[in-house]
Amino acid sequence: MGGKEGNTKFEAFPFEPYSIQIDFMNALYHSLNQGGVSMLESPTGTGKTMSVICSALQWVVDRRQQELKEAGCKDQANDGGLGSDDEPDWMRNFAVNKDEHVKEDKIKNKKDKFGYINNHKKKKDSCTESPIAKRCESLQNKNDTADVSDKEFLLEDYESGDEDDPGSKRKPTKSIFTSSSEDESDKDVEEVVEEKKFKVYFCSRTHSQLSQFIKELRKTVFASEMDVVSLGSRKNLCINQEVLTLGNPTRVNERCLELQQKKKNKATKIKNLKVGAGVRRTKASSGCPMLRKHRLQQEFRNEASQRGPLDIEDLANLGRTLGTCPYYGSRSMVLKADLVVLPYQSLLSKSSREALGLNLKSNIVIIDEAHNLADSLISMYDSKITLSQLENVHCHVERYFMRFRNLLGPANRRYIQTLMVLTQAFLRVLHNEKDGSLVDSCHGIEQASEESTPSDFTMAINDFIFELNVDNINLVKLLKYIKESNIMHKVSGYGEKLATLEKMSAFDKSGENGEEGSCQSAFQALASILQSLTNSDSDGRIIISRSRPSSFRKHGGYLKYVMLSGEKIFSEIVDQAHAVLLVGGTLQPVEEARERLFPWLPPNQLHFFSCGHIVPSDSIMPIAVSRGPSGHSFDFSYSSRSSPDMMRELGLLLCNLMTVVPEGIVVFFPSFDYEGRVYENWQSSGILERITKRKRVFREPRNNMDVESVLKEYKDIICTSSSMNSEVNQASHSGAILLAVVGAKLSEGINLSDGMGRCIVMVGLPYASPSDIELLERIKHIEGFRNLRSHENTRLSASYDLHNGDVRGGFDILRSCSNRGKEYYENLCMKAVNQSIGRAIRHINDYAAILLVDTRYACDSSKRSFSHPVTKLPQWIKDRLVSSTNNYGEVHRLVHQFFKSKKRCCQQSLAD
């Protein structure tokens, strides 16, 4: 095995690599030798994916060969954490007992042969068979006994087994309450598979990026030499048409889990209404029909292995062909795989990792598109429940309790009453009620404070718990009850039955057709919030949003938990894996990533590598454009960008660019709202008509599902114009303009190569809104890094009463920040800029002009409160940037000469 940089041959590379690709592969190989955390930066369009594949998998092959000779590997130990002193008693007890019970869980929760946790229910001492039937039979003659048809909704007697220990036997972070949580795997499998060592987990943000990875992998010899499996969500892999008709991912997950639950608990004859239809259906009596034949699951695994690397779409098609579930089929292939390709959520979420049976111990984790990893990671642990969801849960639980209270055991009664107390407390805080009884949501009493003004504010977890006077409730035990008692299904099932009997679906009753309409979804949202409240006080903040109702039962209020710190979450991955590689086109500033994700790691132990671009320097023409054709200065700051003159000047700029830029121009706006305002201005002023005479105009849709069709039509127009340009004069109608939005679908993971992106126009600096309360909480938290260590300037750690929409207040906080907070705010902006402009240059022969349209790209940094944005541009763009021009005429001349020279080069190459 090559132990030094430059000594390894990457023979799997399907063609002659460029020198920077060799450098990148050697750096990655060396990082895997060293282990630990590494950051590897390679500009978009440099063949980064292929370089990752060939170097990482070559290291695995070499290491396994070495293991055969030497044998032996080292294990790494995990360390624990401490809780806050200023927190409820039950939380302190839980923190103290945490490590002991984690060890106990490891013994009790054994994994099945495919690596999935089998968390079997403990046997009850007091009953051995059919406890529901026995209780109902003994109580049948009572005045308030349940009807025969209601017996199925009655909860079994609950015994937690830890009444004397508030924090015992609780799994610290595993949760089944969020929409992304997974259920137990199919246990009826036949083969026993030994897990391979040095497995590679490759994850990226989207399914399309993962499909691109699989496409590149197929070009190498590793495609036939290694076992590869792709993992995806139920929404993308489910082939049960009845389940798919439910629409959104949350309800698809719910129905799938419900079918698996029914498989274990035998049949019932409950009938539910289909979502959005009046047709009744009978639930399957033996789980999902796509999982009834285990022989087909085995056939699926064999076929998938024989076909080589398959992406999500391939797996779904194979499942349809065989008539078996590709979601569970792919999960069962994880242990045998050398390479697991999966989305961020499945790897970074601990509950998903455990449910999928992903073992990171001594393996390799590669995280692609890691430029926003810290924010992506913490957002996965956010939780939210709306006012209407709280009312939904409270109504259903209350009606359930009223119906069965005399039939329930003492533990069930106590926990259900506790749930009602909590929902009442949450509703009171959203209604801004200081005291008095809660509104009776079941009887439709309106909100008490109808005239109250909208307000959003934040609180620390412990402050929130004590303020609501619920600090005496042991949330750990309550969550365990929700998980083990099956109360979600019982309450929602009873509610659905009542809705059916009342000739009205639960969705119509709540007035919602989205995720909030389902009682089970609302219950899961409540459980997620409760789970969040068990985090350490410093890990996140609670946002309380009280919004004025627009109409009866149309409340906009919500409670949301925002995770602020990702270091504890990420440390679990780093502690287990042999190596964690963060890969991306632009990963700098490195210090920010280190402090937000792994601050315990000394800077000299973080391996960082960055390479240049493969395109020649004369293939790009980046220009900072400070003035428009009429001489007006371009100022797209928040206070100036809505000026009609500013929008008109931008339109005139495009009108001029069209005369010299062939094929496609992509214009990136800071937001959908601003793009809409500019488009309306162009329509009314006649500028849009001038543009459409020469180039077709396309707009990025807000709905991601429509992006593909718009992009295809845009590409077809570009291809047509490209073929015409060889025959028709340049002044004729040709090409198209695509109006896109920074941070939306087209700005990340989309190739706008060749004619699709001959010119990229970046409108302004897309700073996040300073009124965003979540952003401000993150900035305050980042400021706290320095404050906590030096005990200086603690004014930002106070609990601010912030309001969404208060831009001035947001700017006040930003101005009061040290350089650290301001730098984070600017880094967010410039990362988005770099991602957007990087869409154009996708291969060595590509070329494009890049126009940064705003005077702030050109002005002297001494006149700015923030650092100069140009300093945060990628080096390969910064080196070529024309940072200042006297007037637009100079810009026009440079762009014209650039494309004229490229046209001449293309003609010469065709002649040769």
mmCIF file of C-alpha atoms in Angstrom, residues 127-367:
data_model
loop_
_atom_site.group_PDB
_atom_site.id
_atom_site.type_symbol
_atom_site.label_atom_id
_atom_site.label_comp_id
_atom_site.label_asym_id
_atom_site.label_seq_id
_atom_site.Cartn_x
_atom_site.Cartn_y
_atom_site.Cartn_z
ATOM 1 C CA CYS A 127 -50.190 -11.107 32.094
ATOM 2 C CA THR A 128 -49.006 -13.658 29.612
ATOM 3 C CA GLU A 129 -51.540 -13.541 26.809
ATOM 4 C CA SER A 130 -54.193 -11.227 25.377
ATOM 5 C CA PRO A 131 -54.231 -8.603 28.164
ATOM 6 C CA ILE A 132 -56.619 -6.363 26.211
ATOM 7 C CA ALA A 133 -59.194 -9.129 25.831
ATOM 8 C CA LYS A 134 -58.965 -10.072 29.535
ATOM 9 C CA ARG A 135 -59.412 -6.503 30.749
ATOM 10 C CA CYS A 136 -62.306 -5.819 28.400
ATOM 11 C CA GLU A 137 -64.013 -9.090 29.370
ATOM 12 C CA SER A 138 -63.737 -8.348 33.080
ATOM 13 C CA LEU A 139 -65.140 -4.855 32.633
ATOM 14 C CA GLN A 140 -67.853 -5.733 30.151
ATOM 15 C CA ASN A 141 -70.710 -5.419 32.650
ATOM 16 C CA LYS A 142 -69.704 -1.968 33.875
ATOM 17 C CA ASN A 143 -71.866 1.001 32.958
ATOM 18 C CA ASP A 144 -69.139 2.698 30.970
ATOM 19 C CA THR A 145 -67.668 -0.289 29.169
ATOM 20 C CA ALA A 146 -66.470 0.053 25.579
ATOM 21 C CA ASP A 147 -68.456 -1.185 22.654
ATOM 22 C CA VAL A 148 -67.140 -4.333 20.982
ATOM 23 C CA SER A 149 -66.060 -2.214 18.013
ATOM 24 C CA ASP A 150 -63.955 0.047 20.307
ATOM 25 C CA LYS A 151 -61.945 -2.704 22.005
ATOM 26 C CA GLU A 152 -59.140 -2.442 19.476
ATOM 27 C CA PHE A 153 -58.449 1.154 20.545
ATOM 28 C CA LEU A 154 -58.001 0.335 24.219
ATOM 29 C CA LEU A 155 -54.413 0.565 25.478
ATOM 30 C CA GLU A 156 -52.777 -2.383 27.179
ATOM 31 C CA ASP A 157 -51.862 -1.959 30.827
ATOM 32 C CA TYR A 158 -48.570 -0.089 30.886
ATOM 33 C CA GLU A 159 -45.717 -0.850 33.276
ATOM 34 C CA SER A 160 -42.631 1.232 32.659
ATOM 35 C CA GLY A 161 -40.456 -0.849 34.966
ATOM 36 C CA ASP A 162 -38.588 2.247 36.154
ATOM 37 C CA GLU A 163 -41.064 4.118 38.339
ATOM 38 C CA ASP A 164 -38.422 4.721 40.996
ATOM 39 C CA ASP A 165 -35.751 5.929 38.602
ATOM 40 C CA PRO A 166 -36.751 8.952 36.505
ATOM 41 C CA GLY A 167 -33.942 8.494 34.041
ATOM 42 C CA SER A 168 -33.402 4.771 33.769
ATOM 43 C CA LYS A 169 -33.458 2.592 30.699
ATOM 44 C CA ARG A 170 -33.873 5.457 28.290
ATOM 45 C CA LYS A 171 -32.033 5.524 24.991
ATOM 46 C CA PRO A 172 -30.559 9.014 24.957
ATOM 47 C CA THR A 173 -30.989 10.151 21.388
ATOM 48 C CA LYS A 174 -32.820 7.492 19.454
ATOM 49 C CA SER A 175 -36.269 8.654 18.422
ATOM 50 C CA ILE A 176 -39.174 7.203 16.504
ATOM 51 C CA PHE A 177 -41.135 10.404 16.452
ATOM 52 C CA THR A 178 -39.857 12.395 13.487
ATOM 53 C CA SER A 179 -40.945 11.836 9.925
ATOM 54 C CA SER A 180 -37.494 10.553 9.058
ATOM 55 C CA SER A 181 -37.448 7.831 11.702
ATOM 56 C CA GLU A 182 -37.339 4.212 10.635
ATOM 57 C CA ASP A 183 -38.971 1.079 11.934
ATOM 58 C CA GLU A 184 -37.455 -2.301 12.560
ATOM 59 C CA SER A 185 -36.249 -4.260 9.583
ATOM 60 C CA ASP A 186 -37.776 -7.371 8.146
ATOM 61 C CA LYS A 187 -36.540 -10.154 10.416
ATOM 62 C CA ASP A 188 -37.498 -13.120 8.253
ATOM 63 C CA VAL A 189 -34.315 -13.328 6.240
ATOM 64 C CA GLU A 190 -32.432 -16.447 5.437
ATOM 65 C CA GLU A 191 -28.769 -15.680 4.967
ATOM 66 C CA VAL A 192 -26.288 -14.603 7.602
ATOM 67 C CA VAL A 193 -23.813 -12.024 6.325
ATOM 68 C CA GLU A 194 -20.592 -10.952 7.984
ATOM 69 C CA GLU A 195 -20.049 -7.223 7.749
ATOM 70 C CA LYS A 196 -17.076 -6.112 5.685
ATOM 71 C CA LYS A 197 -14.336 -3.972 7.136
ATOM 72 C CA PHE A 198 -13.344 -0.548 5.812
ATOM 73 C CA LYS A 199 -16.744 0.100 4.357
ATOM 74 C CA VAL A 200 -17.153 3.465 2.612
ATOM 75 C CA TYR A 201 -20.220 5.602 3.297
ATOM 76 C CA PHE A 202 -20.627 8.279 0.648
ATOM 77 C CA CYS A 203 -23.361 10.840 1.212
ATOM 78 C CA SER A 204 -24.525 13.955 -0.571
ATOM 79 C CA ARG A 205 -27.411 16.397 -0.336
ATOM 80 C CA THR A 206 -29.795 15.224 -3.060
ATOM 81 C CA HIS A 207 -30.806 12.039 -4.866
ATOM 82 C CA SER A 208 -29.736 13.580 -8.187
ATOM 83 C CA GLN A 209 -26.209 14.128 -6.857
ATOM 84 C CA LEU A 210 -26.089 10.529 -5.640
ATOM 85 C CA SER A 211 -27.283 9.307 -9.037
ATOM 86 C CA GLN A 212 -24.446 11.266 -10.637
ATOM 87 C CA PHE A 213 -22.008 9.535 -8.271
ATOM 88 C CA ILE A 214 -23.329 6.104 -9.328
ATOM 89 C CA LYS A 215 -23.018 7.113 -12.987
ATOM 90 C CA GLU A 216 -19.348 7.979 -12.485
ATOM 91 C CA LEU A 217 -18.709 4.804 -10.468
ATOM 92 C CA ARG A 218 -19.958 2.657 -13.365
ATOM 93 C CA LYS A 219 -17.081 3.967 -15.497
ATOM 94 C CA THR A 220 -14.516 2.321 -13.211
ATOM 95 C CA VAL A 221 -13.449 -1.270 -12.571
ATOM 96 C CA PHE A 222 -14.767 -0.932 -9.016
ATOM 97 C CA ALA A 223 -18.284 -1.231 -10.408
ATOM 98 C CA SER A 224 -17.725 -4.943 -10.982
ATOM 99 C CA GLU A 225 -15.308 -5.588 -8.115
ATOM 100 C CA MET A 226 -17.242 -4.113 -5.185
ATOM 101 C CA ASP A 227 -20.698 -4.537 -3.728
ATOM 102 C CA VAL A 228 -22.544 -1.225 -3.832
ATOM 103 C CA VAL A 229 -25.933 -0.273 -2.432
ATOM 104 C CA SER A 230 -27.883 2.985 -2.640
ATOM 105 C CA LEU A 231 -30.226 3.962 0.171
ATOM 106 C CA GLY A 232 -33.144 6.324 -0.242
ATOM 107 C CA SER A 233 -36.320 7.455 1.450
ATOM 108 C CA ARG A 234 -39.659 5.644 1.375
ATOM 109 C CA LYS A 235 -41.029 8.455 -0.768
ATOM 110 C CA ASN A 236 -38.466 7.647 -3.467
ATOM 111 C CA LEU A 237 -38.458 3.859 -3.169
ATOM 112 C CA CYS A 238 -41.985 2.852 -2.199
ATOM 113 C CA ILE A 239 -43.817 0.930 -4.958
ATOM 114 C CA ASN A 240 -47.070 0.324 -3.077
ATOM 115 C CA GLN A 241 -49.484 2.449 -5.107
ATOM 116 C CA GLU A 242 -51.981 2.692 -2.261
ATOM 117 C CA VAL A 243 -49.302 4.207 -0.045
ATOM 118 C CA LEU A 244 -47.906 6.492 -2.743
ATOM 119 C CA THR A 245 -51.310 8.094 -3.300
ATOM 120 C CA LEU A 246 -50.981 9.617 0.180
ATOM 121 C CA GLY A 247 -48.662 12.212 -1.348
ATOM 122 C CA ASN A 248 -46.305 13.867 1.115
ATOM 123 C CA PRO A 249 -43.364 11.981 2.677
ATOM 124 C CA THR A 250 -44.696 12.170 6.237
ATOM 125 C CA ARG A 251 -47.876 10.273 5.469
ATOM 126 C CA VAL A 252 -46.023 7.783 3.272
ATOM 127 C CA ASN A 253 -43.767 7.033 6.271
ATOM 128 C CA GLU A 254 -46.771 6.788 8.586
ATOM 129 C CA ARG A 255 -48.638 4.346 6.364
ATOM 130 C CA CYS A 256 -45.559 2.166 5.810
ATOM 131 C CA LEU A 257 -44.903 1.956 9.551
ATOM 132 C CA GLU A 258 -48.578 1.263 10.152
ATOM 133 C CA LEU A 259 -48.506 -1.660 7.712
ATOM 134 C CA GLN A 260 -45.428 -3.097 9.440
ATOM 135 C CA GLN A 261 -47.180 -2.650 12.800
ATOM 136 C CA LYS A 262 -50.201 -4.536 11.528
ATOM 137 C CA LYS A 263 -47.973 -7.343 10.353
ATOM 138 C CA LYS A 264 -46.758 -7.813 13.920
ATOM 139 C CA ASN A 265 -50.086 -7.268 15.677
ATOM 140 C CA LYS A 266 -52.165 -9.402 13.303
ATOM 141 C CA ALA A 267 -55.223 -8.163 11.507
ATOM 142 C CA THR A 268 -57.864 -5.601 12.266
ATOM 143 C CA LYS A 269 -60.882 -4.669 10.263
ATOM 144 C CA ILE A 270 -60.748 -0.933 10.702
ATOM 145 C CA LYS A 271 -61.683 1.071 7.664
ATOM 146 C CA ASN A 272 -60.160 4.451 6.945
ATOM 147 C CA LEU A 273 -60.779 7.114 4.399
ATOM 148 C CA LYS A 274 -58.236 7.650 1.673
ATOM 149 C CA VAL A 275 -56.624 11.066 1.746
ATOM 150 C CA GLY A 276 -58.429 13.392 -0.582
ATOM 151 C CA ALA A 277 -61.080 10.849 -1.587
ATOM 152 C CA GLY A 278 -64.306 9.391 -0.284
ATOM 153 C CA VAL A 279 -63.416 5.783 -1.062
ATOM 154 C CA ARG A 280 -63.048 3.373 1.835
ATOM 155 C CA ARG A 281 -60.272 0.872 2.055
ATOM 156 C CA THR A 282 -59.676 -2.167 4.216
ATOM 157 C CA LYS A 283 -56.244 -2.283 5.761
ATOM 158 C CA ALA A 284 -54.031 -5.169 4.752
ATOM 159 C CA SER A 285 -54.195 -8.027 7.200
ATOM 160 C CA SER A 286 -50.564 -9.060 6.909
ATOM 161 C CA GLY A 287 -48.596 -5.883 6.414
ATOM 162 C CA CYS A 288 -47.519 -4.446 3.087
ATOM 163 C CA PRO A 289 -48.234 -6.743 0.127
ATOM 164 C CA MET A 290 -44.778 -5.872 -1.222
ATOM 165 C CA LEU A 291 -43.162 -7.644 1.738
ATOM 166 C CA ARG A 292 -45.222 -10.818 2.038
ATOM 167 C CA LYS A 293 -42.865 -13.041 0.033
ATOM 168 C CA HIS A 294 -39.410 -13.166 1.561
ATOM 169 C CA ARG A 295 -38.197 -15.195 -1.391
ATOM 170 C CA LEU A 296 -38.710 -12.118 -3.570
ATOM 171 C CA GLN A 297 -36.638 -10.015 -1.183
ATOM 172 C CA GLN A 298 -33.815 -12.527 -1.545
ATOM 173 C CA GLU A 299 -34.233 -12.430 -5.318
ATOM 174 C CA PHE A 300 -34.116 -8.632 -5.197
ATOM 175 C CA ARG A 301 -30.787 -8.702 -3.333
ATOM 176 C CA ASN A 302 -29.290 -11.216 -5.729
ATOM 177 C CA GLU A 303 -30.452 -9.336 -8.819
ATOM 178 C CA ALA A 304 -29.281 -5.982 -7.477
ATOM 179 C CA SER A 305 -25.841 -7.432 -6.703
ATOM 180 C CA GLN A 306 -25.504 -8.959 -10.145
ATOM 181 C CA ARG A 307 -26.449 -5.764 -11.972
ATOM 182 C CA GLY A 308 -23.723 -3.724 -10.309
ATOM 183 C CA PRO A 309 -24.139 -0.190 -8.895
ATOM 184 C CA LEU A 310 -27.780 0.928 -9.078
ATOM 185 C CA ASP A 311 -29.156 4.333 -8.223
ATOM 186 C CA ILE A 312 -32.485 5.001 -6.523
ATOM 187 C CA GLU A 313 -34.463 4.976 -9.748
ATOM 188 C CA ASP A 314 -32.879 1.677 -10.810
ATOM 189 C CA LEU A 315 -33.731 0.091 -7.460
ATOM 190 C CA ALA A 316 -37.326 1.285 -7.658
ATOM 191 C CA ASN A 317 -37.698 -0.142 -11.175
ATOM 192 C CA LEU A 318 -36.205 -3.469 -10.075
ATOM 193 C CA GLY A 319 -38.641 -3.622 -7.168
ATOM 194 C CA ARG A 320 -41.587 -3.001 -9.503
ATOM 195 C CA THR A 321 -40.385 -5.706 -11.876
ATOM 196 C CA LEU A 322 -40.067 -8.302 -9.097
ATOM 197 C CA GLY A 323 -43.088 -7.081 -7.129
ATOM 198 C CA THR A 324 -41.165 -6.600 -3.890
ATOM 199 C CA CYS A 325 -40.187 -3.598 -1.767
ATOM 200 C CA PRO A 326 -36.937 -1.912 -2.906
ATOM 201 C CA TYR A 327 -36.818 0.217 0.250
ATOM 202 C CA TYR A 328 -36.403 -2.749 2.592
ATOM 203 C CA GLY A 329 -34.564 -4.735 -0.080
ATOM 204 C CA SER A 330 -31.802 -2.144 -0.304
ATOM 205 C CA ARG A 331 -31.617 -1.817 3.491
ATOM 206 C CA SER A 332 -30.961 -5.537 3.805
ATOM 207 C CA MET A 333 -27.886 -5.209 1.565
ATOM 208 C CA VAL A 334 -25.983 -2.795 3.802
ATOM 209 C CA LEU A 335 -23.900 -5.336 5.736
ATOM 210 C CA LYS A 336 -22.626 -7.021 2.592
ATOM 211 C CA ALA A 337 -21.784 -3.754 0.826
ATOM 212 C CA ASP A 338 -18.314 -2.306 0.330
ATOM 213 C CA LEU A 339 -19.772 1.072 -0.575
ATOM 214 C CA VAL A 340 -23.020 2.584 0.724
ATOM 215 C CA VAL A 341 -24.372 5.611 -1.152
ATOM 216 C CA LEU A 342 -26.951 7.563 0.829
ATOM 217 C CA PRO A 343 -28.410 11.044 1.445
ATOM 218 C CA TYR A 344 -27.252 13.337 4.257
ATOM 219 C CA GLN A 345 -30.204 12.630 6.534
ATOM 220 C CA SER A 346 -29.655 8.876 6.642
ATOM 221 C CA LEU A 347 -26.044 9.215 7.787
ATOM 222 C CA LEU A 348 -26.014 12.369 9.911
ATOM 223 C CA SER A 349 -29.169 11.583 11.914
ATOM 224 C CA LYS A 350 -28.351 9.145 14.704
ATOM 225 C CA SER A 351 -31.854 7.676 14.824
ATOM 226 C CA SER A 352 -31.694 6.979 11.075
ATOM 227 C CA ARG A 353 -28.236 5.413 11.365
ATOM 228 C CA GLU A 354 -29.398 3.086 14.119
ATOM 229 C CA ALA A 355 -32.595 2.118 12.317
ATOM 230 C CA LEU A 356 -30.718 1.405 9.077
ATOM 231 C CA GLY A 357 -28.036 -0.577 10.909
ATOM 232 C CA LEU A 358 -25.176 1.633 9.726
ATOM 233 C CA ASN A 359 -22.010 0.751 11.583
ATOM 234 C CA LEU A 360 -19.439 3.530 11.307
ATOM 235 C CA LYS A 361 -16.893 1.855 13.576
ATOM 236 C CA SER A 362 -13.472 1.950 11.857
ATOM 237 C CA ASN A 363 -15.117 2.694 8.510
ATOM 238 C CA ILE A 364 -14.849 5.669 6.151
ATOM 239 C CA VAL A 365 -17.327 8.514 5.877
ATOM 240 C CA ILE A 366 -17.180 10.829 2.859
ATOM 241 C CA ILE A 367 -19.507 13.840 2.934
#
